[in-house]
């Protein structure tokens, strides 16, 4: 009878140890999953911010080019170029807002932030594509 009691106690202790071990493994899996989500969020956030900052540099470069063209343009062309410059400055401001929003975004608001940033990016890309044509048309007219 004593032997049977010892076997039962040992079995119960073994079961408890195995249960605790399994629980710890599941806890570690959950922690790893959370860490992966956090890393993914931070990586995506950094990549999007970098993309927007690169685009902002492109806009600033175009603005510098416009300043040079405005300095050499006739009065009529200056007015048209100033309008293009104002539009590009608005796009630059949009990019600044998108960059700020990305920098300050939380995981909970990330989908909305990403959508806003992507829409801004598409809009600015379109403006940059049209930029060259607009300037050429001014000087060809």
Short mmCIF file of N, CA and C in Angstrom, two decimals:
data_model
loop_
_atom_site.label_atom_id
_atom_site.label_comp_id
_atom_site.label_asym_id
_atom_site.label_seq_id
_atom_site.Cartn_x
_atom_site.Cartn_y
_atom_site.Cartn_z
N UNK A 1 0.81 -1.18 0.00
CA UNK A 1 0.00 0.00 0.00
C UNK A 1 0.86 1.26 0.00
N UNK A 2 1.96 1.23 0.80
CA UNK A 2 2.88 2.36 0.83
C UNK A 2 3.50 2.58 -0.55
N UNK A 3 3.84 1.54 -1.20
CA UNK A 3 4.44 1.63 -2.53
C UNK A 3 3.45 2.25 -3.51
N UNK A 4 2.20 1.84 -3.43
CA UNK A 4 1.17 2.38 -4.29
C UNK A 4 0.98 3.89 -4.03
N UNK A 5 1.02 4.31 -2.78
CA UNK A 5 0.89 5.72 -2.43
C UNK A 5 2.06 6.52 -3.00
N UNK A 6 3.25 5.96 -2.89
CA UNK A 6 4.44 6.64 -3.43
C UNK A 6 4.33 6.77 -4.94
N UNK A 7 3.86 5.74 -5.60
CA UNK A 7 3.72 5.78 -7.07
C UNK A 7 2.70 6.85 -7.47
N UNK A 8 1.61 6.93 -6.75
CA UNK A 8 0.58 7.93 -7.04
C UNK A 8 1.13 9.33 -6.82
N UNK A 9 1.84 9.55 -5.73
CA UNK A 9 2.43 10.86 -5.43
C UNK A 9 3.44 11.24 -6.51
N UNK A 10 4.28 10.30 -6.90
CA UNK A 10 5.28 10.56 -7.94
C UNK A 10 4.59 10.88 -9.27
N UNK A 11 3.55 10.15 -9.58
CA UNK A 11 2.80 10.39 -10.81
C UNK A 11 2.16 11.77 -10.81
N UNK A 12 1.58 12.16 -9.68
CA UNK A 12 0.97 13.48 -9.57
C UNK A 12 2.02 14.59 -9.70
N UNK A 13 3.14 14.41 -9.05
CA UNK A 13 4.22 15.41 -9.14
C UNK A 13 4.73 15.51 -10.57
N UNK A 14 4.91 14.37 -11.22
CA UNK A 14 5.38 14.37 -12.61
C UNK A 14 4.38 15.08 -13.52
N UNK A 15 3.11 14.79 -13.32
CA UNK A 15 2.06 15.44 -14.12
C UNK A 15 2.10 16.95 -13.92
N UNK A 16 2.27 17.38 -12.70
CA UNK A 16 2.33 18.80 -12.38
C UNK A 16 3.53 19.47 -13.06
N UNK A 17 4.67 18.81 -13.02
CA UNK A 17 5.88 19.35 -13.64
C UNK A 17 5.69 19.46 -15.15
N UNK A 18 5.13 18.44 -15.77
CA UNK A 18 4.90 18.46 -17.21
C UNK A 18 3.90 19.57 -17.57
N UNK A 19 2.84 19.71 -16.78
CA UNK A 19 1.83 20.74 -17.03
C UNK A 19 2.45 22.13 -16.93
N UNK A 20 3.26 22.35 -15.94
CA UNK A 20 3.93 23.65 -15.78
C UNK A 20 4.86 23.92 -16.94
N UNK A 21 5.56 22.91 -17.37
CA UNK A 21 6.49 23.05 -18.48
C UNK A 21 5.75 23.41 -19.76
N UNK A 22 4.63 22.75 -20.02
CA UNK A 22 3.82 23.04 -21.21
C UNK A 22 3.27 24.45 -21.14
N UNK A 23 2.83 24.86 -19.98
CA UNK A 23 2.29 26.19 -19.79
C UNK A 23 3.36 27.24 -20.08
N UNK A 24 4.58 26.99 -19.64
CA UNK A 24 5.69 27.91 -19.85
C UNK A 24 6.02 28.01 -21.34
N UNK A 25 5.96 26.87 -22.05
CA UNK A 25 6.24 26.87 -23.49
C UNK A 25 5.19 27.69 -24.23
N UNK A 26 3.93 27.55 -23.86
CA UNK A 26 2.86 28.31 -24.50
C UNK A 26 3.02 29.81 -24.19
N UNK A 27 3.43 30.12 -22.99
CA UNK A 27 3.69 31.50 -22.62
C UNK A 27 4.80 32.08 -23.49
N UNK A 28 5.86 31.31 -23.68
CA UNK A 28 6.98 31.75 -24.52
C UNK A 28 6.54 31.95 -25.96
N UNK A 29 5.68 31.06 -26.47
CA UNK A 29 5.19 31.20 -27.84
C UNK A 29 4.40 32.49 -27.98
N UNK A 30 3.55 32.78 -27.00
CA UNK A 30 2.75 34.01 -27.03
C UNK A 30 3.66 35.24 -26.98
N UNK A 31 4.67 35.20 -26.13
CA UNK A 31 5.60 36.33 -26.03
C UNK A 31 6.36 36.51 -27.34
N UNK A 32 6.78 35.41 -27.96
CA UNK A 32 7.50 35.49 -29.23
C UNK A 32 6.60 36.06 -30.34
N UNK A 33 5.35 35.63 -30.34
CA UNK A 33 4.41 36.14 -31.34
C UNK A 33 4.22 37.64 -31.18
N UNK A 34 4.06 38.09 -29.93
CA UNK A 34 3.90 39.52 -29.67
C UNK A 34 5.14 40.30 -30.09
N UNK A 35 6.29 39.74 -29.82
CA UNK A 35 7.55 40.40 -30.19
C UNK A 35 7.68 40.49 -31.71
N UNK A 36 7.26 39.43 -32.43
CA UNK A 36 7.32 39.46 -33.89
C UNK A 36 6.38 40.51 -34.46
N UNK A 37 5.19 40.65 -33.89
CA UNK A 37 4.25 41.67 -34.34
C UNK A 37 4.84 43.05 -34.11
N UNK A 38 5.44 43.25 -32.94
CA UNK A 38 6.05 44.54 -32.62
C UNK A 38 7.19 44.85 -33.59
N UNK A 39 8.05 43.85 -33.85
CA UNK A 39 9.16 44.05 -34.78
C UNK A 39 8.65 44.36 -36.19
N UNK A 40 7.62 43.65 -36.62
CA UNK A 40 7.03 43.87 -37.94
C UNK A 40 6.46 45.28 -38.05
N UNK A 41 5.74 45.71 -37.03
CA UNK A 41 5.16 47.05 -37.00
C UNK A 41 6.26 48.11 -37.08
N UNK A 42 7.28 47.97 -36.25
CA UNK A 42 8.38 48.95 -36.23
C UNK A 42 9.11 48.98 -37.56
N UNK A 43 9.33 47.82 -38.15
CA UNK A 43 10.03 47.74 -39.43
C UNK A 43 9.20 48.40 -40.54
N UNK A 44 7.93 48.09 -40.57
CA UNK A 44 7.05 48.67 -41.58
C UNK A 44 6.95 50.19 -41.40
N UNK A 45 6.88 50.62 -40.18
CA UNK A 45 6.81 52.05 -39.85
C UNK A 45 8.08 52.76 -40.33
N UNK A 46 9.23 52.18 -40.06
CA UNK A 46 10.51 52.77 -40.47
C UNK A 46 10.62 52.82 -41.99
N UNK A 47 10.22 51.75 -42.66
CA UNK A 47 10.30 51.71 -44.12
C UNK A 47 9.41 52.77 -44.76
N UNK A 48 8.20 52.90 -44.25
CA UNK A 48 7.27 53.87 -44.82
C UNK A 48 7.76 55.29 -44.58
N UNK A 49 8.27 55.55 -43.39
CA UNK A 49 8.81 56.88 -43.09
C UNK A 49 9.97 57.20 -44.02
N UNK A 50 10.85 56.24 -44.25
CA UNK A 50 12.00 56.44 -45.13
C UNK A 50 11.52 56.76 -46.56
N UNK A 51 10.53 56.02 -47.02
CA UNK A 51 10.00 56.24 -48.37
C UNK A 51 9.42 57.65 -48.51
N UNK A 52 8.69 58.08 -47.49
CA UNK A 52 8.10 59.42 -47.53
C UNK A 52 9.18 60.50 -47.46
N UNK A 53 10.22 60.27 -46.67
CA UNK A 53 11.30 61.26 -46.58
C UNK A 53 12.07 61.35 -47.90
N UNK A 54 12.26 60.22 -48.58
CA UNK A 54 12.92 60.23 -49.89
C UNK A 54 12.09 61.04 -50.89
N UNK A 55 10.80 60.84 -50.85
CA UNK A 55 9.91 61.57 -51.74
C UNK A 55 9.96 63.07 -51.43
N UNK A 56 10.04 63.40 -50.15
CA UNK A 56 10.13 64.80 -49.75
C UNK A 56 11.42 65.43 -50.30
N UNK A 57 12.51 64.69 -50.30
CA UNK A 57 13.76 65.19 -50.88
C UNK A 57 13.60 65.44 -52.38
N UNK A 58 12.86 64.57 -53.06
CA UNK A 58 12.59 64.78 -54.49
C UNK A 58 11.81 66.07 -54.71
N UNK A 59 10.81 66.30 -53.88
CA UNK A 59 10.00 67.52 -54.00
C UNK A 59 10.87 68.74 -53.73
N UNK A 60 11.71 68.68 -52.71
CA UNK A 60 12.59 69.81 -52.40
C UNK A 60 13.56 70.09 -53.54
N UNK A 61 14.03 69.03 -54.19
CA UNK A 61 14.91 69.19 -55.34
C UNK A 61 14.18 69.89 -56.49
N UNK A 62 12.95 69.49 -56.73
CA UNK A 62 12.15 70.13 -57.78
C UNK A 62 11.90 71.60 -57.43
N UNK A 63 11.67 71.88 -56.16
CA UNK A 63 11.46 73.27 -55.73
C UNK A 63 12.72 74.11 -55.98
N UNK A 64 13.89 73.53 -55.72
CA UNK A 64 15.14 74.24 -56.00
C UNK A 64 15.28 74.52 -57.50
N UNK A 65 14.93 73.51 -58.32
CA UNK A 65 14.98 73.70 -59.77
C UNK A 65 14.03 74.82 -60.21
N UNK A 66 12.86 74.83 -59.59
CA UNK A 66 11.88 75.87 -59.93
C UNK A 66 12.39 77.25 -59.56
N UNK A 67 13.04 77.37 -58.43
CA UNK A 67 13.60 78.67 -58.03
C UNK A 67 14.57 79.17 -59.09
N UNK A 68 15.40 78.27 -59.62
CA UNK A 68 16.35 78.66 -60.67
C UNK A 68 15.61 79.10 -61.93
N UNK A 69 14.58 78.36 -62.29
CA UNK A 69 13.82 78.69 -63.50
C UNK A 69 13.05 80.01 -63.31
N UNK A 70 12.52 80.23 -62.14
CA UNK A 70 11.79 81.47 -61.85
C UNK A 70 12.72 82.67 -61.97
N UNK A 71 13.94 82.51 -61.50
CA UNK A 71 14.92 83.61 -61.55
C UNK A 71 15.23 84.00 -62.99
N UNK A 72 15.15 83.05 -63.92
CA UNK A 72 15.50 83.32 -65.31
C UNK A 72 14.28 83.58 -66.20
N UNK A 73 13.08 83.41 -65.68
CA UNK A 73 11.88 83.46 -66.51
C UNK A 73 11.39 84.88 -66.74
N UNK A 74 10.57 85.00 -67.78
CA UNK A 74 9.90 86.27 -68.05
C UNK A 74 8.76 86.43 -67.04
N UNK A 75 8.19 87.63 -66.98
CA UNK A 75 7.14 87.90 -66.00
C UNK A 75 5.95 86.95 -66.14
N UNK A 76 5.51 86.71 -67.38
CA UNK A 76 4.37 85.83 -67.60
C UNK A 76 4.68 84.41 -67.15
N UNK A 77 5.86 83.93 -67.50
CA UNK A 77 6.27 82.57 -67.11
C UNK A 77 6.51 82.47 -65.60
N UNK A 78 7.00 83.57 -65.00
CA UNK A 78 7.23 83.56 -63.55
C UNK A 78 5.93 83.28 -62.80
N UNK A 79 4.87 83.91 -63.24
CA UNK A 79 3.58 83.71 -62.58
C UNK A 79 3.15 82.25 -62.67
N UNK A 80 3.29 81.67 -63.84
CA UNK A 80 2.91 80.25 -64.02
C UNK A 80 3.80 79.33 -63.19
N UNK A 81 5.09 79.64 -63.16
CA UNK A 81 6.03 78.82 -62.38
C UNK A 81 5.77 78.97 -60.88
N UNK A 82 5.38 80.16 -60.46
CA UNK A 82 5.05 80.38 -59.04
C UNK A 82 3.84 79.53 -58.64
N UNK A 83 2.88 79.38 -59.56
CA UNK A 83 1.71 78.53 -59.28
C UNK A 83 2.14 77.07 -59.10
N UNK A 84 3.03 76.62 -59.96
CA UNK A 84 3.54 75.24 -59.84
C UNK A 84 4.30 75.08 -58.53
N UNK A 85 5.07 76.11 -58.19
CA UNK A 85 5.83 76.07 -56.94
C UNK A 85 4.89 76.00 -55.73
N UNK A 86 3.83 76.76 -55.75
CA UNK A 86 2.86 76.74 -54.65
C UNK A 86 2.24 75.35 -54.52
N UNK A 87 1.94 74.73 -55.66
CA UNK A 87 1.38 73.38 -55.64
C UNK A 87 2.38 72.38 -55.04
N UNK A 88 3.63 72.50 -55.44
CA UNK A 88 4.66 71.59 -54.89
C UNK A 88 4.89 71.83 -53.40
N UNK A 89 4.80 73.07 -52.98
CA UNK A 89 4.92 73.36 -51.54
C UNK A 89 3.79 72.71 -50.75
N UNK A 90 2.59 72.70 -51.35
CA UNK A 90 1.46 72.01 -50.70
C UNK A 90 1.75 70.51 -50.59
N UNK A 91 2.32 69.94 -51.64
CA UNK A 91 2.65 68.50 -51.62
C UNK A 91 3.72 68.22 -50.56
N UNK A 92 4.66 69.13 -50.43
CA UNK A 92 5.69 68.99 -49.40
C UNK A 92 5.06 69.02 -48.01
N UNK A 93 4.11 69.93 -47.81
CA UNK A 93 3.40 70.00 -46.53
C UNK A 93 2.61 68.72 -46.26
N UNK A 94 1.99 68.18 -47.32
CA UNK A 94 1.27 66.91 -47.18
C UNK A 94 2.22 65.80 -46.74
N UNK A 95 3.40 65.78 -47.34
CA UNK A 95 4.40 64.77 -46.96
C UNK A 95 4.84 64.95 -45.51
N UNK A 96 5.02 66.19 -45.10
CA UNK A 96 5.40 66.44 -43.70
C UNK A 96 4.33 65.92 -42.74
N UNK A 97 3.05 66.15 -43.09
CA UNK A 97 1.96 65.64 -42.26
C UNK A 97 1.97 64.11 -42.22
N UNK A 98 2.20 63.50 -43.37
CA UNK A 98 2.22 62.03 -43.43
C UNK A 98 3.40 61.48 -42.62
N UNK A 99 4.55 62.12 -42.71
CA UNK A 99 5.72 61.67 -41.95
C UNK A 99 5.45 61.78 -40.46
N UNK A 100 4.88 62.91 -40.04
CA UNK A 100 4.53 63.09 -38.63
C UNK A 100 3.54 62.03 -38.16
N UNK A 101 2.56 61.76 -38.99
CA UNK A 101 1.55 60.77 -38.62
C UNK A 101 2.17 59.38 -38.49
N UNK A 102 3.08 59.04 -39.40
CA UNK A 102 3.76 57.74 -39.32
C UNK A 102 4.62 57.67 -38.07
N UNK A 103 5.38 58.73 -37.80
CA UNK A 103 6.25 58.74 -36.62
C UNK A 103 5.47 58.55 -35.33
N UNK A 104 4.28 59.13 -35.25
CA UNK A 104 3.50 59.12 -34.02
C UNK A 104 2.43 58.04 -33.99
N UNK A 105 2.41 57.19 -34.98
CA UNK A 105 1.36 56.18 -35.07
C UNK A 105 1.54 55.07 -34.03
N UNK A 106 0.41 54.57 -33.59
CA UNK A 106 0.39 53.42 -32.70
C UNK A 106 -0.03 52.20 -33.52
N UNK A 107 0.15 51.04 -32.93
CA UNK A 107 -0.27 49.82 -33.63
C UNK A 107 -1.76 49.85 -33.92
N UNK A 108 -2.53 50.39 -32.99
CA UNK A 108 -3.98 50.41 -33.15
C UNK A 108 -4.40 51.28 -34.34
N UNK A 109 -3.69 52.36 -34.58
CA UNK A 109 -4.05 53.29 -35.65
C UNK A 109 -3.23 53.05 -36.92
N UNK A 110 -2.43 52.00 -36.94
CA UNK A 110 -1.49 51.81 -38.03
C UNK A 110 -2.17 51.67 -39.39
N UNK A 111 -3.24 50.93 -39.48
CA UNK A 111 -3.89 50.73 -40.78
C UNK A 111 -4.37 52.05 -41.37
N UNK A 112 -4.98 52.90 -40.55
CA UNK A 112 -5.42 54.22 -41.02
C UNK A 112 -4.23 55.09 -41.41
N UNK A 113 -3.19 55.04 -40.60
CA UNK A 113 -1.98 55.83 -40.88
C UNK A 113 -1.35 55.39 -42.19
N UNK A 114 -1.25 54.08 -42.37
CA UNK A 114 -0.64 53.54 -43.59
C UNK A 114 -1.46 53.93 -44.82
N UNK A 115 -2.77 53.88 -44.71
CA UNK A 115 -3.63 54.26 -45.82
C UNK A 115 -3.44 55.74 -46.16
N UNK A 116 -3.41 56.59 -45.13
CA UNK A 116 -3.18 58.02 -45.34
C UNK A 116 -1.83 58.27 -46.02
N UNK A 117 -0.80 57.61 -45.53
CA UNK A 117 0.54 57.79 -46.09
C UNK A 117 0.61 57.31 -47.54
N UNK A 118 -0.02 56.19 -47.83
CA UNK A 118 -0.01 55.66 -49.20
C UNK A 118 -0.78 56.56 -50.16
N UNK A 119 -1.90 57.11 -49.70
CA UNK A 119 -2.65 58.05 -50.54
C UNK A 119 -1.84 59.31 -50.81
N UNK A 120 -1.19 59.81 -49.77
CA UNK A 120 -0.33 60.99 -49.93
C UNK A 120 0.80 60.69 -50.90
N UNK A 121 1.42 59.54 -50.73
CA UNK A 121 2.51 59.14 -51.60
C UNK A 121 2.07 59.06 -53.06
N UNK A 122 0.93 58.46 -53.31
CA UNK A 122 0.42 58.35 -54.68
C UNK A 122 0.14 59.72 -55.28
N UNK A 123 -0.45 60.60 -54.49
CA UNK A 123 -0.75 61.95 -54.95
C UNK A 123 0.52 62.71 -55.30
N UNK A 124 1.52 62.60 -54.45
CA UNK A 124 2.78 63.32 -54.70
C UNK A 124 3.50 62.72 -55.91
N UNK A 125 3.49 61.40 -56.05
CA UNK A 125 4.12 60.77 -57.23
C UNK A 125 3.48 61.30 -58.51
N UNK A 126 2.17 61.38 -58.51
CA UNK A 126 1.46 61.89 -59.69
C UNK A 126 1.88 63.33 -59.97
N UNK A 127 1.97 64.15 -58.93
CA UNK A 127 2.38 65.54 -59.11
C UNK A 127 3.81 65.64 -59.65
N UNK A 128 4.68 64.78 -59.16
CA UNK A 128 6.07 64.81 -59.64
C UNK A 128 6.15 64.36 -61.10
N UNK A 129 5.32 63.40 -61.47
CA UNK A 129 5.31 62.95 -62.87
C UNK A 129 4.82 64.07 -63.79
N UNK A 130 3.83 64.83 -63.32
CA UNK A 130 3.26 65.92 -64.12
C UNK A 130 4.15 67.17 -64.12
N UNK A 131 5.05 67.27 -63.16
CA UNK A 131 5.88 68.46 -62.99
C UNK A 131 6.65 68.81 -64.26
N UNK A 132 7.35 67.84 -64.81
CA UNK A 132 8.17 68.10 -66.00
C UNK A 132 7.34 68.59 -67.17
N UNK A 133 6.19 67.96 -67.39
CA UNK A 133 5.32 68.37 -68.49
C UNK A 133 4.83 69.80 -68.31
N UNK A 134 4.46 70.14 -67.09
CA UNK A 134 3.96 71.49 -66.82
C UNK A 134 5.04 72.54 -67.11
N UNK A 135 6.25 72.27 -66.67
CA UNK A 135 7.34 73.23 -66.88
C UNK A 135 7.65 73.35 -68.38
N UNK A 136 7.69 72.20 -69.08
CA UNK A 136 7.95 72.24 -70.53
C UNK A 136 6.88 73.03 -71.27
N UNK A 137 5.64 72.83 -70.87
CA UNK A 137 4.54 73.54 -71.53
C UNK A 137 4.65 75.05 -71.33
N UNK A 138 5.12 75.48 -70.19
CA UNK A 138 5.27 76.91 -69.93
C UNK A 138 6.31 77.50 -70.86
N UNK A 139 7.42 76.82 -71.04
CA UNK A 139 8.50 77.37 -71.86
C UNK A 139 8.27 77.13 -73.36
N UNK A 140 7.38 76.21 -73.71
CA UNK A 140 7.09 75.96 -75.12
C UNK A 140 5.92 76.81 -75.62
N UNK A 141 5.25 77.50 -74.71
CA UNK A 141 4.10 78.30 -75.15
C UNK A 141 4.49 79.68 -75.56
#
